Each structure stands twice: as C-alpha cells, then as structure tokens.
C-alpha cells in the first residue's frame, strides 16, 4: 500500500512539472509575439481575445490558444503542413498547455508548409 502511494505521488509530481514547463514556454512565446511591433492590429486583437485568424504563424497561435495537445491523434507533422489538435471539454475555450489526455472534442488547426495557419475545423 505504501509503495502504491509513493508511485502515485511521483506520477502527480511529474504531471505537474511537465504542465508547468509547458506553461512557462507558452508564456515566453506569448511575450515574444506580443512584443512584435510589426504584428497587425487584427492578429493582436485575436490573440487578446483567444481567437484564431487565418494567416497566423504557429507562434501567434500558441500566444492565442497555448500549446496543442502533444499526444492527441490529430497533432502530427507533415511536409505539406502540420496539423495541431486542441481538446475541448464541453466548452468553447481551448485548454492551454493541453498536455492532458482525456475524452473531449477536438479542434484541428491546419498549417501550410511555411507554418502559416490556413484553416481550422472540429472534424
């Protein structure tokens, strides 16, 4: 029983540390993106309102929605353009830093080969 509690504690600490690392990375990227004086007002407003705009860079998407789900089936790299999945759990807001595995509803973001957001879909 004591061994089980120890293992559970280690797993919880590891999850918290991994999530914390993702949050730090998200915050750093957000600060760098928002410091860009050449960013359009439309994209800046979208980031502030946690929305998406076609034409955003991957960094701008992270600044707006956070990191995509790493372990989700929909997140994958491709020479023609990456696909990112964000998991929604019964709400309209993405989970930032979603290194969480769970049953949810995915939103898929499609980037071109240059890393520019083309479109997104919930299918």
PDB file of C-alpha atoms in Angstrom:
ATOM      1  CA  UNK A   1       0.000   0.000   0.000  1.00  0.00           C
ATOM      2  CA  UNK A   2       2.827   2.388   0.888  1.00  0.00           C
ATOM      3  CA  UNK A   3       4.556   1.633  -2.427  1.00  0.00           C
ATOM      4  CA  UNK A   4       1.353   2.440  -4.316  1.00  0.00           C
ATOM      5  CA  UNK A   5       1.069   5.826  -2.597  1.00  0.00           C
ATOM      6  CA  UNK A   6       4.706   6.612  -3.434  1.00  0.00           C
ATOM      7  CA  UNK A   7       4.222   5.779  -7.135  1.00  0.00           C
ATOM      8  CA  UNK A   8       1.009   7.821  -7.287  1.00  0.00           C
ATOM      9  CA  UNK A   9       2.811  10.777  -5.701  1.00  0.00           C
ATOM     10  CA  UNK A  10       5.665  10.540  -8.215  1.00  0.00           C
ATOM     11  CA  UNK A  11       3.218  10.466 -11.136  1.00  0.00           C
ATOM     12  CA  UNK A  12       1.338  13.514  -9.837  1.00  0.00           C
ATOM     13  CA  UNK A  13       4.564  15.476  -9.331  1.00  0.00           C
ATOM     14  CA  UNK A  14       5.764  14.540 -12.836  1.00  0.00           C
ATOM     15  CA  UNK A  15       2.474  15.695 -14.399  1.00  0.00           C
ATOM     16  CA  UNK A  16       2.634  18.998 -12.518  1.00  0.00           C
ATOM     17  CA  UNK A  17       6.236  19.582 -13.576  1.00  0.00           C
ATOM     18  CA  UNK A  18       5.503  18.791 -17.216  1.00  0.00           C
ATOM     19  CA  UNK A  19       2.473  21.045 -17.251  1.00  0.00           C
ATOM     20  CA  UNK A  20       4.477  23.820 -15.580  1.00  0.00           C
ATOM     21  CA  UNK A  21       7.187  23.581 -18.245  1.00  0.00           C
ATOM     22  CA  UNK A  22       4.551  23.932 -20.963  1.00  0.00           C
ATOM     23  CA  UNK A  23       3.031  26.951 -19.248  1.00  0.00           C
ATOM     24  CA  UNK A  24       6.425  28.657 -18.982  1.00  0.00           C
ATOM     25  CA  UNK A  25       7.086  28.026 -22.679  1.00  0.00           C
ATOM     26  CA  UNK A  26       3.622  29.339 -23.626  1.00  0.00           C
ATOM     27  CA  UNK A  27       4.152  32.484 -21.571  1.00  0.00           C
ATOM     28  CA  UNK A  28       7.592  33.120 -23.116  1.00  0.00           C
ATOM     29  CA  UNK A  29       6.217  32.681 -26.654  1.00  0.00           C
ATOM     30  CA  UNK A  30       3.230  34.933 -25.880  1.00  0.00           C
ATOM     31  CA  UNK A  31       5.507  37.694 -24.564  1.00  0.00           C
ATOM     32  CA  UNK A  32       7.780  37.458 -27.628  1.00  0.00           C
ATOM     33  CA  UNK A  33       4.826  37.542 -30.028  1.00  0.00           C
ATOM     34  CA  UNK A  34       3.146  40.499 -28.307  1.00  0.00           C
ATOM     35  CA  UNK A  35       6.452  42.414 -28.336  1.00  0.00           C
ATOM     36  CA  UNK A  36       6.458  42.354 -32.166  1.00  0.00           C
ATOM     37  CA  UNK A  37       5.655  45.921 -33.224  1.00  0.00           C
ATOM     38  CA  UNK A  38       5.039  44.792 -36.837  1.00  0.00           C
ATOM     39  CA  UNK A  39       2.132  42.486 -35.955  1.00  0.00           C
ATOM     40  CA  UNK A  40      -1.190  43.581 -37.427  1.00  0.00           C
ATOM     41  CA  UNK A  41      -3.886  45.003 -35.169  1.00  0.00           C
ATOM     42  CA  UNK A  42      -6.251  42.231 -36.316  1.00  0.00           C
ATOM     43  CA  UNK A  43      -3.928  39.465 -35.134  1.00  0.00           C
ATOM     44  CA  UNK A  44      -3.079  41.304 -31.898  1.00  0.00           C
ATOM     45  CA  UNK A  45      -6.805  41.638 -31.123  1.00  0.00           C
ATOM     46  CA  UNK A  46      -7.394  37.943 -31.946  1.00  0.00           C
ATOM     47  CA  UNK A  47      -4.610  36.914 -29.553  1.00  0.00           C
ATOM     48  CA  UNK A  48      -6.033  39.118 -26.793  1.00  0.00           C
ATOM     49  CA  UNK A  49      -9.481  37.557 -27.316  1.00  0.00           C
ATOM     50  CA  UNK A  50      -8.091  33.986 -27.648  1.00  0.00           C
ATOM     51  CA  UNK A  51      -9.362  33.712 -31.214  1.00  0.00           C
ATOM     52  CA  UNK A  52      -7.828  32.488 -34.469  1.00  0.00           C
ATOM     53  CA  UNK A  53      -7.230  34.306 -37.756  1.00  0.00           C
ATOM     54  CA  UNK A  54      -6.151  32.645 -40.983  1.00  0.00           C
ATOM     55  CA  UNK A  55      -2.584  33.707 -41.710  1.00  0.00           C
ATOM     56  CA  UNK A  56      -1.334  33.491 -38.101  1.00  0.00           C
ATOM     57  CA  UNK A  57       2.077  31.963 -37.500  1.00  0.00           C
ATOM     58  CA  UNK A  58       2.453  28.964 -35.202  1.00  0.00           C
ATOM     59  CA  UNK A  59       3.867  31.250 -32.518  1.00  0.00           C
ATOM     60  CA  UNK A  60       0.858  33.564 -32.794  1.00  0.00           C
ATOM     61  CA  UNK A  61      -1.488  30.574 -32.443  1.00  0.00           C
ATOM     62  CA  UNK A  62       0.401  29.468 -29.316  1.00  0.00           C
ATOM     63  CA  UNK A  63       0.148  33.027 -27.962  1.00  0.00           C
ATOM     64  CA  UNK A  64      -3.616  32.881 -28.502  1.00  0.00           C
ATOM     65  CA  UNK A  65      -4.561  29.284 -27.659  1.00  0.00           C
ATOM     66  CA  UNK A  66      -1.480  27.824 -25.980  1.00  0.00           C
ATOM     67  CA  UNK A  67       0.379  24.688 -26.989  1.00  0.00           C
ATOM     68  CA  UNK A  68      -1.518  21.992 -28.891  1.00  0.00           C
ATOM     69  CA  UNK A  69      -2.187  18.577 -27.404  1.00  0.00           C
ATOM     70  CA  UNK A  70       1.081  16.640 -27.802  1.00  0.00           C
ATOM     71  CA  UNK A  71      -0.339  13.159 -27.514  1.00  0.00           C
ATOM     72  CA  UNK A  72      -3.574  13.600 -29.429  1.00  0.00           C
ATOM     73  CA  UNK A  73      -4.022  11.644 -32.630  1.00  0.00           C
ATOM     74  CA  UNK A  74      -4.733  14.819 -34.601  1.00  0.00           C
ATOM     75  CA  UNK A  75      -1.407  16.513 -33.828  1.00  0.00           C
ATOM     76  CA  UNK A  76       1.110  15.498 -36.484  1.00  0.00           C
ATOM     77  CA  UNK A  77       3.861  16.841 -38.686  1.00  0.00           C
ATOM     78  CA  UNK A  78       3.779  16.665 -42.460  1.00  0.00           C
ATOM     79  CA  UNK A  79       5.966  18.067 -45.259  1.00  0.00           C
ATOM     80  CA  UNK A  80       2.870  19.695 -46.757  1.00  0.00           C
ATOM     81  CA  UNK A  81       1.899  21.313 -43.427  1.00  0.00           C
ATOM     82  CA  UNK A  82       1.346  20.392 -39.801  1.00  0.00           C
ATOM     83  CA  UNK A  83      -1.951  19.669 -38.096  1.00  0.00           C
ATOM     84  CA  UNK A  84      -2.490  20.595 -34.461  1.00  0.00           C
ATOM     85  CA  UNK A  85      -5.279  19.323 -32.238  1.00  0.00           C
ATOM     86  CA  UNK A  86      -6.732  21.179 -29.295  1.00  0.00           C
ATOM     87  CA  UNK A  87      -9.047  19.372 -26.909  1.00  0.00           C
ATOM     88  CA  UNK A  88     -12.241  20.977 -25.667  1.00  0.00           C
ATOM     89  CA  UNK A  89     -14.089  19.568 -22.706  1.00  0.00           C
ATOM     90  CA  UNK A  90     -17.657  20.775 -23.138  1.00  0.00           C
ATOM     91  CA  UNK A  91     -16.720  24.426 -23.598  1.00  0.00           C
ATOM     92  CA  UNK A  92     -15.798  26.854 -26.321  1.00  0.00           C
ATOM     93  CA  UNK A  93     -12.358  27.583 -24.888  1.00  0.00           C
ATOM     94  CA  UNK A  94      -9.239  25.581 -25.666  1.00  0.00           C
ATOM     95  CA  UNK A  95      -7.204  24.158 -22.844  1.00  0.00           C
ATOM     96  CA  UNK A  96      -3.901  26.000 -22.821  1.00  0.00           C
ATOM     97  CA  UNK A  97      -0.878  23.803 -22.467  1.00  0.00           C
ATOM     98  CA  UNK A  98      -3.065  20.825 -23.104  1.00  0.00           C
ATOM     99  CA  UNK A  99      -0.664  18.046 -22.279  1.00  0.00           C
ATOM    100  CA  UNK A 100      -3.724  16.391 -20.812  1.00  0.00           C
ATOM    101  CA  UNK A 101      -5.065  13.115 -22.078  1.00  0.00           C
ATOM    102  CA  UNK A 102      -8.809  12.780 -21.880  1.00  0.00           C
ATOM    103  CA  UNK A 103     -12.032  12.364 -23.719  1.00  0.00           C
ATOM    104  CA  UNK A 104     -13.024  15.587 -25.358  1.00  0.00           C
ATOM    105  CA  UNK A 105     -13.946  17.257 -28.577  1.00  0.00           C
ATOM    106  CA  UNK A 106     -11.035  18.113 -30.846  1.00  0.00           C
ATOM    107  CA  UNK A 107     -10.476  21.262 -32.869  1.00  0.00           C
ATOM    108  CA  UNK A 108      -7.972  20.744 -35.691  1.00  0.00           C
ATOM    109  CA  UNK A 109      -5.750  23.542 -36.972  1.00  0.00           C
ATOM    110  CA  UNK A 110      -4.144  23.161 -40.402  1.00  0.00           C
ATOM    111  CA  UNK A 111      -0.898  24.930 -41.294  1.00  0.00           C
ATOM    112  CA  UNK A 112       0.765  25.212 -44.700  1.00  0.00           C
ATOM    113  CA  UNK A 113       4.377  24.150 -45.307  1.00  0.00           C
ATOM    114  CA  UNK A 114       5.568  27.626 -44.220  1.00  0.00           C
ATOM    115  CA  UNK A 115       3.895  27.303 -40.798  1.00  0.00           C
ATOM    116  CA  UNK A 116       1.021  29.682 -41.572  1.00  0.00           C
ATOM    117  CA  UNK A 117      -2.483  28.853 -40.305  1.00  0.00           C
ATOM    118  CA  UNK A 118      -4.698  28.007 -43.283  1.00  0.00           C
ATOM    119  CA  UNK A 119      -7.941  26.991 -41.567  1.00  0.00           C
ATOM    120  CA  UNK A 120      -9.406  25.042 -38.664  1.00  0.00           C
ATOM    121  CA  UNK A 121     -12.215  22.574 -38.159  1.00  0.00           C
ATOM    122  CA  UNK A 122     -13.856  20.449 -35.495  1.00  0.00           C
ATOM    123  CA  UNK A 123     -13.808  17.406 -37.781  1.00  0.00           C
TER     124      UNK A 123
END
